[in-house]
Tab-separated table of C-alpha atoms in Angstrom:
chain	number	residue	atom	x	y	z
N	30	MET	CA	-22.327	9.324	17.744
N	31	SER	CA	-23.850	12.343	15.996
N	32	ASN	CA	-22.677	14.498	12.787
N	33	ALA	CA	-21.942	17.511	15.678
N	34	GLN	CA	-20.243	14.912	17.758
N	35	TRP	CA	-17.615	13.420	15.311
N	36	PHE	CA	-16.925	16.825	13.645
N	37	LEU	CA	-15.899	17.495	17.321
N	38	LEU	CA	-13.754	14.055	17.361
N	39	LEU	CA	-11.975	14.601	14.343
N	40	GLY	CA	-11.498	18.477	14.974
N	41	CYS	CA	-9.944	17.639	17.295
N	42	LEU	CA	-7.974	14.906	16.494
N	43	PHE	CA	-6.629	16.897	13.589
N	44	LEU	CA	-5.880	19.930	16.045
N	45	ALA	CA	-3.883	17.807	18.314
N	46	MET	CA	-2.014	16.099	15.266
N	47	GLY	CA	-1.370	19.677	14.091
N	48	LEU	CA	-0.066	21.194	16.980
N	49	THR	CA	2.096	18.594	18.616
N	50	TRP	CA	3.671	16.576	14.667
N	51	SER	CA	7.648	17.179	15.501
N	52	PRO	CA	7.289	15.816	19.299
N	53	LEU	CA	4.778	13.048	17.683
N	54	ARG	CA	7.863	12.728	15.307
N	55	ARG	CA	10.176	12.105	17.723
N	56	LEU	CA	7.999	9.325	19.589
N	57	PRO	CA	8.826	5.297	19.442
N	58	VAL	CA	6.066	4.461	17.476
N	59	THR	CA	4.004	5.648	14.863
N	60	SER	CA	1.250	8.054	13.771
N	61	ALA	CA	-1.223	4.618	12.690
N	62	ILE	CA	-0.829	3.340	16.083
N	63	ILE	CA	-2.095	7.489	18.252
N	64	TYR	CA	-5.286	6.824	15.618
N	65	LEU	CA	-5.458	3.030	16.574
N	66	ALA	CA	-5.980	3.804	20.206
N	67	VAL	CA	-8.131	7.103	19.912
N	68	GLY	CA	-10.527	4.337	18.082
N	69	LEU	CA	-10.452	1.280	20.554
N	70	LEU	CA	-10.922	4.191	23.120
N	71	VAL	CA	-14.262	5.785	21.671
N	72	GLY	CA	-14.827	2.602	20.396
N	73	PRO	CA	-17.045	-0.592	21.821
N	74	THR	CA	-13.574	-1.759	22.911
N	75	CYS	CA	-13.799	0.641	25.807
N	76	LEU	CA	-16.027	4.150	26.307
N	77	HIS	CA	-18.416	2.275	23.228
N	78	LEU	CA	-19.099	5.812	21.851
N	79	PHE	CA	-19.935	4.346	17.833
N	80	HIS	CA	-19.197	0.791	16.503
N	81	PHE	CA	-18.583	0.756	13.002
N	82	ASN	CA	-19.753	-2.962	11.296
N	83	PRO	CA	-17.986	-2.609	8.496
N	84	LEU	CA	-21.293	-5.933	7.235
N	85	LYS	CA	-23.152	-2.799	7.052
N	86	GLU	CA	-21.084	-0.021	6.146
N	87	SER	CA	-19.108	-2.189	3.821
N	88	ALA	CA	-19.809	-0.091	0.151
N	89	LEU	CA	-19.613	3.373	1.896
N	90	LEU	CA	-16.234	1.836	3.439
N	91	GLU	CA	-15.199	-0.119	-0.260
N	92	VAL	CA	-14.990	3.519	-1.244
N	93	LEU	CA	-12.687	4.755	1.220
N	94	THR	CA	-10.167	2.698	0.847
N	95	GLU	CA	-10.404	2.366	-2.800
N	96	GLY	CA	-9.556	6.098	-2.804
N	97	ALA	CA	-6.633	6.205	0.074
N	98	ALA	CA	-5.150	3.164	-2.004
N	99	LEU	CA	-5.157	5.059	-4.928
N	100	ILE	CA	-3.499	8.045	-3.612
N	101	SER	CA	-1.042	6.158	-2.043
N	102	LEU	CA	-0.125	4.148	-4.725
N	103	TYR	CA	0.209	7.986	-6.948
N	104	ALA	CA	2.320	9.202	-4.053
N	105	ALA	CA	4.446	5.584	-4.351
N	106	GLY	CA	5.143	6.260	-8.115
N	107	VAL	CA	6.189	9.344	-8.236
N	108	LYS	CA	8.462	9.225	-5.448
N	109	MET	CA	10.422	6.224	-7.850
N	110	PRO	CA	14.115	7.211	-7.628
N	111	VAL	CA	14.717	4.624	-10.718
N	112	PRO	CA	12.916	4.201	-14.500
N	113	LEU	CA	11.749	0.727	-14.848
N	114	SER	CA	14.115	-1.483	-15.762
N	115	LEU	CA	14.721	-5.516	-14.876
N	116	ALA	CA	18.359	-4.894	-13.408
N	117	ARG	CA	17.080	-2.422	-10.734
N	118	TRP	CA	12.929	-3.353	-9.978
N	119	ARG	CA	13.550	-6.976	-10.069
N	120	THR	CA	14.003	-7.433	-6.354
N	121	PRO	CA	11.064	-5.607	-5.546
N	122	ILE	CA	9.343	-7.180	-9.050
N	123	LEU	CA	9.911	-10.748	-7.366
N	124	LEU	CA	8.394	-9.485	-4.144
N	125	ALA	CA	5.499	-8.368	-5.427
N	126	PHE	CA	4.393	-10.817	-8.129
N	127	VAL	CA	6.454	-14.402	-6.551
N	128	SER	CA	6.206	-13.506	-2.533
N	129	MET	CA	3.643	-12.621	-2.929
N	130	ILE	CA	1.657	-15.870	-4.164
N	131	LEU	CA	3.738	-17.925	-2.515
N	132	THR	CA	2.895	-15.810	0.832
N	133	VAL	CA	-1.207	-16.795	-0.706
N	134	GLY	CA	-0.468	-19.919	-0.929
N	135	LEU	CA	1.324	-20.273	1.967
N	136	VAL	CA	-2.180	-17.889	4.250
N	137	ALA	CA	-3.670	-20.994	2.369
N	138	VAL	CA	-3.131	-23.539	3.338
N	139	PHE	CA	-2.606	-22.298	6.889
N	140	ALA	CA	-6.009	-21.600	6.298
N	141	VAL	CA	-7.870	-24.812	5.312
N	142	PHE	CA	-6.134	-27.130	7.583
N	143	VAL	CA	-5.921	-25.296	11.301
N	144	LEU	CA	-8.672	-22.386	10.593
N	145	GLU	CA	-10.448	-24.888	8.096
N	146	LEU	CA	-12.182	-22.400	5.682
N	147	PRO	CA	-13.164	-24.238	1.553
N	148	LEU	CA	-10.450	-23.703	-0.046
N	149	GLY	CA	-12.073	-20.853	-2.234
N	150	ALA	CA	-12.356	-18.971	1.082
N	151	ALA	CA	-8.816	-20.050	2.190
N	152	ILE	CA	-7.545	-18.544	-1.049
N	153	LEU	CA	-10.026	-15.066	-0.655
N	154	LEU	CA	-8.461	-14.539	2.444
N	155	GLY	CA	-5.548	-15.392	1.241
N	156	ALA	CA	-5.636	-13.051	-1.123
N	157	ILE	CA	-6.844	-10.401	0.655
N	158	VAL	CA	-3.407	-10.116	3.605
N	159	ALA	CA	-0.955	-11.005	1.072
N	160	PRO	CA	-0.220	-8.019	-0.420
N	161	THR	CA	1.597	-5.006	2.187
N	162	ASP	CA	0.323	-1.089	1.896
N	163	PRO	CA	1.175	1.638	0.227
N	164	VAL	CA	-0.885	3.480	2.408
N	165	LEU	CA	0.501	2.383	6.265
N	166	ALA	CA	3.454	2.070	5.158
N	167	THR	CA	4.693	5.264	5.043
N	168	ASP	CA	7.561	5.707	7.592
N	169	VAL	CA	9.288	2.389	5.746
N	170	GLN	CA	8.521	3.618	1.832
N	171	ILE	CA	10.480	6.462	0.242
N	172	ARG	CA	10.061	10.283	1.762
N	173	HIS	CA	11.183	11.490	-1.295
N	174	PRO	CA	11.849	11.866	-4.934
N	175	GLY	CA	15.231	11.763	-4.949
N	176	GLU	CA	16.346	9.286	-1.878
N	177	ARG	CA	18.339	6.275	-2.641
N	178	ASP	CA	17.617	4.286	0.067
N	179	ARG	CA	17.584	1.077	-1.250
N	180	LEU	CA	15.595	-1.018	1.506
N	181	ARG	CA	12.956	2.036	1.640
N	182	PHE	CA	12.824	1.679	-2.757
N	183	THR	CA	12.799	-1.903	-2.455
N	184	LEU	CA	9.271	-1.782	0.722
N	185	THR	CA	7.983	1.417	-1.893
N	186	CYS	CA	7.683	-0.467	-4.999
N	187	GLU	CA	6.621	-3.632	-4.183
N	188	ALA	CA	3.609	-2.590	-2.576
N	189	GLY	CA	3.181	-0.615	-5.607
N	190	MET	CA	3.116	-3.467	-7.213
N	191	ASN	CA	1.443	-5.918	-4.762
N	192	ASP	CA	-1.608	-4.282	-3.604
N	193	GLY	CA	-2.414	-5.561	-8.667
N	194	SER	CA	-0.614	-8.517	-8.301
N	195	ALA	CA	-2.692	-9.605	-5.226
N	196	PHE	CA	-6.294	-9.633	-7.036
N	197	PRO	CA	-6.056	-12.822	-9.700
N	198	PHE	CA	-5.944	-13.799	-6.336
N	199	VAL	CA	-9.097	-12.224	-4.985
N	200	MET	CA	-10.982	-13.172	-8.019
N	201	LEU	CA	-9.635	-16.905	-7.952
N	202	GLY	CA	-10.955	-17.187	-4.721
N	203	LEU	CA	-14.016	-15.145	-5.259
N	204	GLY	CA	-14.630	-18.019	-8.759
N	205	LEU	CA	-14.281	-20.810	-6.256
N	206	LEU	CA	-17.156	-20.030	-3.801
N	207	GLY	CA	-18.993	-19.494	-7.064
N	208	LEU	CA	-18.965	-16.042	-7.184
N	209	HIS	CA	-17.606	-15.182	-10.958
N	210	ASP	CA	-16.630	-17.311	-13.213
N	211	ILE	CA	-13.029	-18.571	-13.552
N	212	GLY	CA	-14.021	-20.790	-16.780
N	213	GLU	CA	-13.755	-24.028	-17.860
N	214	ASP	CA	-10.620	-25.399	-15.903
N	215	GLY	CA	-9.903	-21.803	-14.849
N	216	ILE	CA	-8.882	-21.230	-18.302
N	217	ARG	CA	-11.126	-17.362	-18.482
N	218	TRP	CA	-9.380	-17.065	-14.920
N	219	ALA	CA	-5.361	-16.951	-16.609
N	220	MET	CA	-6.099	-14.793	-19.344
N	221	VAL	CA	-8.442	-12.747	-19.003
N	222	ASP	CA	-8.115	-12.049	-14.632
N	223	VAL	CA	-4.130	-12.911	-15.038
N	224	LEU	CA	-2.858	-12.321	-17.765
N	225	TRP	CA	-5.019	-10.005	-19.682
N	226	ALA	CA	-5.732	-7.547	-16.944
N	227	THR	CA	-2.031	-7.671	-15.340
N	228	VAL	CA	-0.401	-7.125	-18.743
N	229	GLY	CA	-3.604	-4.629	-19.564
N	230	GLY	CA	-2.919	-2.555	-16.079
N	231	ILE	CA	0.272	-2.195	-16.791
N	232	GLY	CA	0.588	-0.952	-20.541
N	233	ILE	CA	-2.603	1.732	-19.512
N	234	GLY	CA	-0.873	3.188	-17.167
N	235	PHE	CA	2.745	3.775	-19.055
N	236	VAL	CA	0.738	5.714	-21.703
N	237	GLY	CA	-1.877	7.264	-19.536
N	238	GLY	CA	1.892	8.495	-17.492
N	239	VAL	CA	3.335	9.111	-20.318
N	240	LEU	CA	1.134	11.086	-22.627
N	241	LEU	CA	0.924	13.547	-19.537
N	242	ALA	CA	4.202	14.209	-18.956
N	243	HIS	CA	4.738	15.286	-23.061
N	244	VAL	CA	1.268	17.423	-22.041
N	245	ALA	CA	2.346	19.488	-19.590
N	246	HIS	CA	5.977	19.880	-20.850
N	247	ARG	CA	4.988	20.902	-24.068
N	248	ILE	CA	1.893	23.009	-22.674
N	249	ARG	CA	4.976	24.628	-20.015
N	250	ASN	CA	7.368	25.932	-22.715
N	251	LEU	CA	4.461	28.055	-25.370
N	252	GLY	CA	5.497	31.563	-25.643
N	253	THR	CA	3.422	32.968	-23.184
N	254	ARG	CA	3.287	32.390	-19.686
N	255	HIS	CA	1.078	29.344	-18.915
N	256	GLU	CA	-0.032	28.131	-14.990
N	257	LEU	CA	-0.934	24.886	-14.316
N	258	LEU	CA	-2.258	23.113	-11.791
N	259	ASP	CA	-1.144	19.886	-10.962
N	260	ASP	CA	-3.013	18.861	-8.012
N	261	PHE	CA	-6.202	18.196	-10.285
N	262	LEU	CA	-3.751	17.348	-12.791
N	263	GLY	CA	-1.827	14.040	-10.763
N	264	LEU	CA	-6.346	13.558	-9.821
N	265	GLY	CA	-6.851	13.798	-13.582
N	266	LEU	CA	-4.288	11.446	-14.451
N	267	ILE	CA	-5.615	8.895	-11.494
N	268	GLY	CA	-9.367	9.823	-12.817
N	269	VAL	CA	-8.704	8.528	-15.901
N	270	VAL	CA	-6.500	6.200	-15.897
N	271	TYR	CA	-7.971	3.862	-13.034
N	272	GLY	CA	-11.930	4.342	-14.649
N	273	ALA	CA	-10.210	3.651	-18.200
N	274	SER	CA	-8.705	0.109	-16.302
N	275	VAL	CA	-11.276	-1.015	-14.625
N	276	GLY	CA	-13.156	-0.589	-17.941
N	277	LEU	CA	-11.859	-2.434	-19.474
N	278	ASN	CA	-11.254	-5.620	-16.905
N	279	THR	CA	-7.543	-4.544	-16.148
N	280	TRP	CA	-6.103	-4.312	-12.669
N	281	GLY	CA	-6.576	-0.300	-11.563
N	282	PHE	CA	-4.549	-0.098	-8.544
N	283	LEU	CA	-1.084	-1.708	-11.136
N	284	ALA	CA	-2.120	1.013	-13.495
N	285	VAL	CA	-1.844	4.288	-11.224
N	286	PHE	CA	0.898	2.841	-9.428
N	287	PHE	CA	2.943	2.632	-13.162
N	288	ALA	CA	1.144	5.918	-14.294
N	289	ALA	CA	3.276	7.815	-11.299
N	290	VAL	CA	6.007	5.653	-12.107
N	291	ALA	CA	6.597	6.809	-15.989
N	292	LEU	CA	4.910	10.112	-15.639
N	293	ARG	CA	7.860	10.994	-13.203
N	294	GLN	CA	10.110	9.593	-15.636
N	295	THR	CA	9.142	10.540	-18.313
N	296	GLU	CA	9.729	14.159	-16.660
N	297	ARG	CA	13.301	13.741	-15.816
N	298	LYS	CA	14.531	12.387	-19.192
N	299	LEU	CA	12.175	16.135	-20.521
N	300	SER	CA	13.812	17.978	-17.883
N	301	GLY	CA	16.820	16.211	-19.016
N	302	GLY	CA	17.764	14.623	-15.557
N	303	GLN	CA	20.330	11.948	-14.768
N	304	GLU	CA	19.008	8.309	-13.811
N	305	ASP	CA	20.379	6.760	-10.872
N	306	THR	CA	22.540	3.350	-11.743
N	307	PRO	CA	21.964	0.019	-9.882
N	308	ASP	CA	24.580	0.670	-8.081
N	309	ARG	CA	23.611	4.161	-6.335
N	310	LEU	CA	20.869	2.867	-5.111
N	311	ARG	CA	22.325	1.975	-1.252
N	312	PHE	CA	22.162	2.203	2.482
N	313	ASP	CA	21.854	5.932	2.913
N	314	ARG	CA	20.433	7.807	5.251
N	315	ASP	CA	21.042	10.354	4.082
N	316	ALA	CA	21.276	10.331	1.076
N	317	GLU	CA	20.785	13.235	-1.202
N	318	ALA	CA	18.529	13.756	-4.300
N	319	ALA	CA	20.122	13.085	-7.158
N	320	GLU	CA	21.466	15.584	-9.413
N	321	GLY	CA	18.679	17.396	-11.512
N	322	GLU	CA	16.707	17.103	-8.957
N	323	SER	CA	16.964	19.430	-6.869
N	324	GLY	CA	14.862	22.435	-5.499
N	325	ALA	CA	16.235	23.786	-8.542
N	326	ALA	CA	14.727	21.300	-10.836
N	327	VAL	CA	12.418	21.821	-13.896
N	328	GLN	CA	8.461	21.993	-12.459
N	329	ALA	CA	6.778	19.023	-13.025
N	330	VAL	CA	3.232	17.878	-12.719
N	331	SER	CA	4.648	14.941	-10.402
N	332	GLU	CA	6.755	16.514	-7.339
N	333	GLU	CA	3.991	19.714	-7.284
N	334	SER	CA	1.512	17.172	-7.333
N	335	LEU	CA	2.689	15.431	-4.442
N	336	ILE	CA	2.658	16.872	-1.333
N	337	PHE	CA	-0.777	17.596	-2.141
N	338	LYS	CA	-1.155	13.899	-2.151
N	339	GLU	CA	0.622	13.057	0.825
N	340	HIS	CA	-1.305	15.167	2.595
N	341	LEU	CA	-5.271	13.352	1.234
N	342	GLU	CA	-2.510	10.224	2.665
N	343	ARG	CA	-2.412	11.091	6.033
N	344	LEU	CA	-5.977	12.185	6.226
N	345	SER	CA	-7.445	9.266	4.560
N	346	GLU	CA	-4.472	7.182	6.940
N	347	LEU	CA	-6.568	9.454	10.534
N	348	VAL	CA	-9.950	7.942	9.417
N	349	LEU	CA	-9.156	5.097	8.072
N	350	ILE	CA	-7.589	3.137	11.174
N	351	LEU	CA	-10.205	5.659	13.223
N	352	LEU	CA	-12.919	2.951	12.322
N	353	VAL	CA	-10.602	-0.132	12.591
N	354	GLY	CA	-10.417	1.041	16.175
N	355	GLY	CA	-14.411	1.373	16.795
N	356	THR	CA	-14.801	-1.683	14.970
N	357	LEU	CA	-13.376	-4.366	17.362
N	358	PHE	CA	-14.739	-4.972	20.734
N	359	ILE	CA	-13.587	-7.002	23.831
N	360	ASN	CA	-14.099	-9.972	22.269
N	361	SER	CA	-13.097	-9.344	19.035
N	362	TRP	CA	-9.408	-10.802	19.955
N	363	SER	CA	-9.726	-14.881	19.399
N	364	TRP	CA	-6.949	-17.042	18.979
N	365	ARG	CA	-7.640	-18.301	15.522
N	366	ALA	CA	-7.291	-14.348	14.214
N	367	VAL	CA	-3.733	-13.937	16.317
N	368	GLY	CA	-2.954	-17.512	15.185
N	369	LEU	CA	-3.129	-16.231	11.577
N	370	SER	CA	-1.423	-12.908	12.331
N	371	LEU	CA	1.345	-14.400	13.869
N	372	PHE	CA	1.675	-17.583	11.380
N	373	LEU	CA	1.391	-14.497	8.726
N	374	PHE	CA	4.487	-12.263	10.382
N	375	LEU	CA	6.063	-14.511	11.031
N	376	ILE	CA	5.967	-18.277	9.158
N	377	ALA	CA	4.350	-16.855	5.746
N	378	ARG	CA	5.899	-13.822	4.780
N	379	PRO	CA	9.708	-14.843	6.245
N	380	VAL	CA	9.793	-17.233	4.166
N	381	SER	CA	7.825	-16.555	1.007
N	382	VAL	CA	10.742	-13.270	0.541
N	383	MET	CA	13.424	-15.442	1.756
N	384	VAL	CA	12.386	-17.899	-1.242
N	385	GLY	CA	11.774	-15.094	-4.138
N	386	LEU	CA	14.669	-13.777	-3.386
N	387	ALA	CA	16.817	-17.341	-3.259
N	388	GLY	CA	19.122	-16.274	-6.620
N	389	THR	CA	19.316	-12.674	-6.526
N	390	ARG	CA	22.899	-11.167	-4.511
N	391	THR	CA	20.253	-9.454	-1.969
N	392	PRO	CA	21.950	-8.707	1.217
N	393	TRP	CA	21.335	-10.831	4.152
N	394	LYS	CA	19.957	-8.300	5.862
N	395	LEU	CA	17.427	-6.662	3.514
N	396	ARG	CA	16.172	-9.417	3.065
N	397	ALA	CA	15.774	-9.831	7.086
N	398	LEU	CA	13.893	-6.491	7.335
N	399	VAL	CA	11.636	-6.930	3.940
N	400	GLY	CA	10.373	-10.503	5.938
N	401	TRP	CA	9.282	-8.385	8.783
N	402	PHE	CA	8.131	-5.170	7.598
N	403	GLY	CA	5.594	-6.786	5.276
N	404	VAL	CA	2.722	-3.754	6.831
N	405	ARG	CA	-0.232	-5.548	6.126
N	406	GLY	CA	-3.189	-1.562	5.746
N	407	ILE	CA	-6.045	-0.969	3.741
N	408	GLY	CA	-5.162	-2.515	1.028
N	409	SER	CA	-5.883	-5.588	3.014
N	410	LEU	CA	-9.794	-3.726	3.644
N	411	TYR	CA	-9.936	-2.917	0.716
N	412	TYR	CA	-9.989	-6.269	-0.984
N	413	LEU	CA	-12.147	-7.486	1.840
N	414	MET	CA	-15.056	-4.587	0.848
N	415	TYR	CA	-14.812	-5.222	-2.075
N	416	SER	CA	-15.311	-9.680	-1.327
N	417	ILE	CA	-18.525	-8.520	0.292
N	418	GLN	CA	-20.052	-5.883	-1.925
N	419	HIS	CA	-19.374	-8.903	-4.974
N	420	GLY	CA	-22.089	-11.647	-3.023
N	421	LEU	CA	-19.819	-13.479	0.426
N	422	PRO	CA	-22.352	-15.049	1.946
N	423	GLU	CA	-22.844	-13.390	5.863
N	424	LYS	CA	-21.121	-15.567	7.842
N	425	LEU	CA	-17.841	-15.729	5.684
N	426	ALA	CA	-17.851	-12.013	5.447
N	427	LEU	CA	-17.918	-11.801	8.934
N	428	GLU	CA	-15.581	-14.493	9.734
N	429	LEU	CA	-13.639	-12.977	7.175
N	430	ILE	CA	-13.757	-9.488	8.519
N	431	HIS	CA	-13.661	-11.030	12.934
N	432	LEU	CA	-9.281	-13.110	10.856
N	433	THR	CA	-8.375	-9.366	8.553
N	434	LEU	CA	-9.703	-5.845	11.114
N	435	ILE	CA	-7.153	-9.062	14.386
N	436	VAL	CA	-4.308	-8.563	10.936
N	437	VAL	CA	-4.340	-5.605	10.266
N	438	THR	CA	-5.026	-4.537	13.882
N	439	LEU	CA	-1.923	-6.092	14.755
N	440	SER	CA	0.226	-5.744	12.120
N	441	ILE	CA	-0.122	-1.752	12.681
N	442	VAL	CA	1.239	-2.625	16.798
N	443	CYS	CA	3.695	-4.752	15.663
N	444	HIS	CA	5.160	-2.901	13.263
N	445	GLY	CA	4.634	0.214	14.370
N	446	ILE	CA	6.152	-0.490	17.342
N	447	SER	CA	9.005	-1.359	15.573
N	448	VAL	CA	9.214	0.477	13.126
N	449	LYS	CA	11.746	2.575	14.631
N	450	PRO	CA	14.216	1.561	16.669
N	451	VAL	CA	14.641	-1.685	13.865
N	452	MET	CA	15.643	0.914	11.201
N	453	GLU	CA	17.624	3.329	13.484
N	454	LYS	CA	19.602	0.035	14.055
N	455	PHE	CA	20.048	-0.988	10.275
N	456	TRP	CA	20.862	3.000	9.249
N	457	SER	CA	23.990	3.300	12.844
N	458	ASP	CA	25.613	-0.602	10.898
N	459	SER	CA	25.383	0.333	7.529
N	460	PRO	CA	28.308	1.412	5.581
N	461	ARG	CA	28.031	5.432	4.259
């Protein structure tokens, strides 16, 4: 497709979505399915007007997916309804670390014994498809900062963390393939890629978020009127925190998410907002914003910049899912890829959730829904492109591209079709 044809296609899509947004929201499917259908239609599956080659364009796709993930992680972080504490965040922490590790392990076992991949490639594949996605899972995530729906909180918080907690296993897979230094007996990997990179990323994020909240609060309370560009401040926080964390060899995705959490919660404290207690995180579709978080609340960087970030999130979702549709041929579908997808959705994800939450008081209904709504998407594509850029052999890269794209495509379809009816049923059966 020529540049003019690309502008025409994207322009028509933007106009169609903008003019029909209200009726589209009432459809029993997500917007991602619509974007995917358009990509399949104009791509090599049907009309073959264009073909996006992720192997040749891996550098471009890495940047696009990286940016989309960062924007989405920031948006997820500033919508967290309660401060970070073990009592309140226990369930999503277990999901983001324990269940994520179990998913990597289960997928790796499947890849070794069924797909016959080498151990390093199997672990890498597990790390690529294990994390849930903060970009494509918006229909099951927190919709505004005051929302206290427990299911949405759990899924949003998990997605915010496991995009970073999966990174050590990406590096382990690359190390076993000879593409990253993990040290003798994996000591360097454990100390640097796991311990330092995780703790350091979280710490950098918290410091950045707290500092920006205090600086913005002090400037807004100066004697003279001083307006701030909150959109720029939000983007600036993402850039500074991510750049600093990557420069210090820590996980930038964790840093950005926790920077947004720290920014939000610090601003709430500075403005005198009331804290939610664990029992106020409930199954409630129509939960009102917590006291102190209404439209009359003190202006805050996190709230004022959120709308702009959500618009960027929608834009990136449309473009990237369109490109996913444009990568697939009819013969891209294979029993190997479909079998991996079914194993991930129906066995690895549910089992890892049940095991990870064993011994907690999490309701069984919540466990079952969390076990199903493990949406895979942009984060998986980023890890895949990151791995290719770090020197994956072409044959292995093509195999992982094939498997990952089918997993993401089937996730968009399966979860996109089921999310609205399942969530409606969940809300209707939940106590008010």
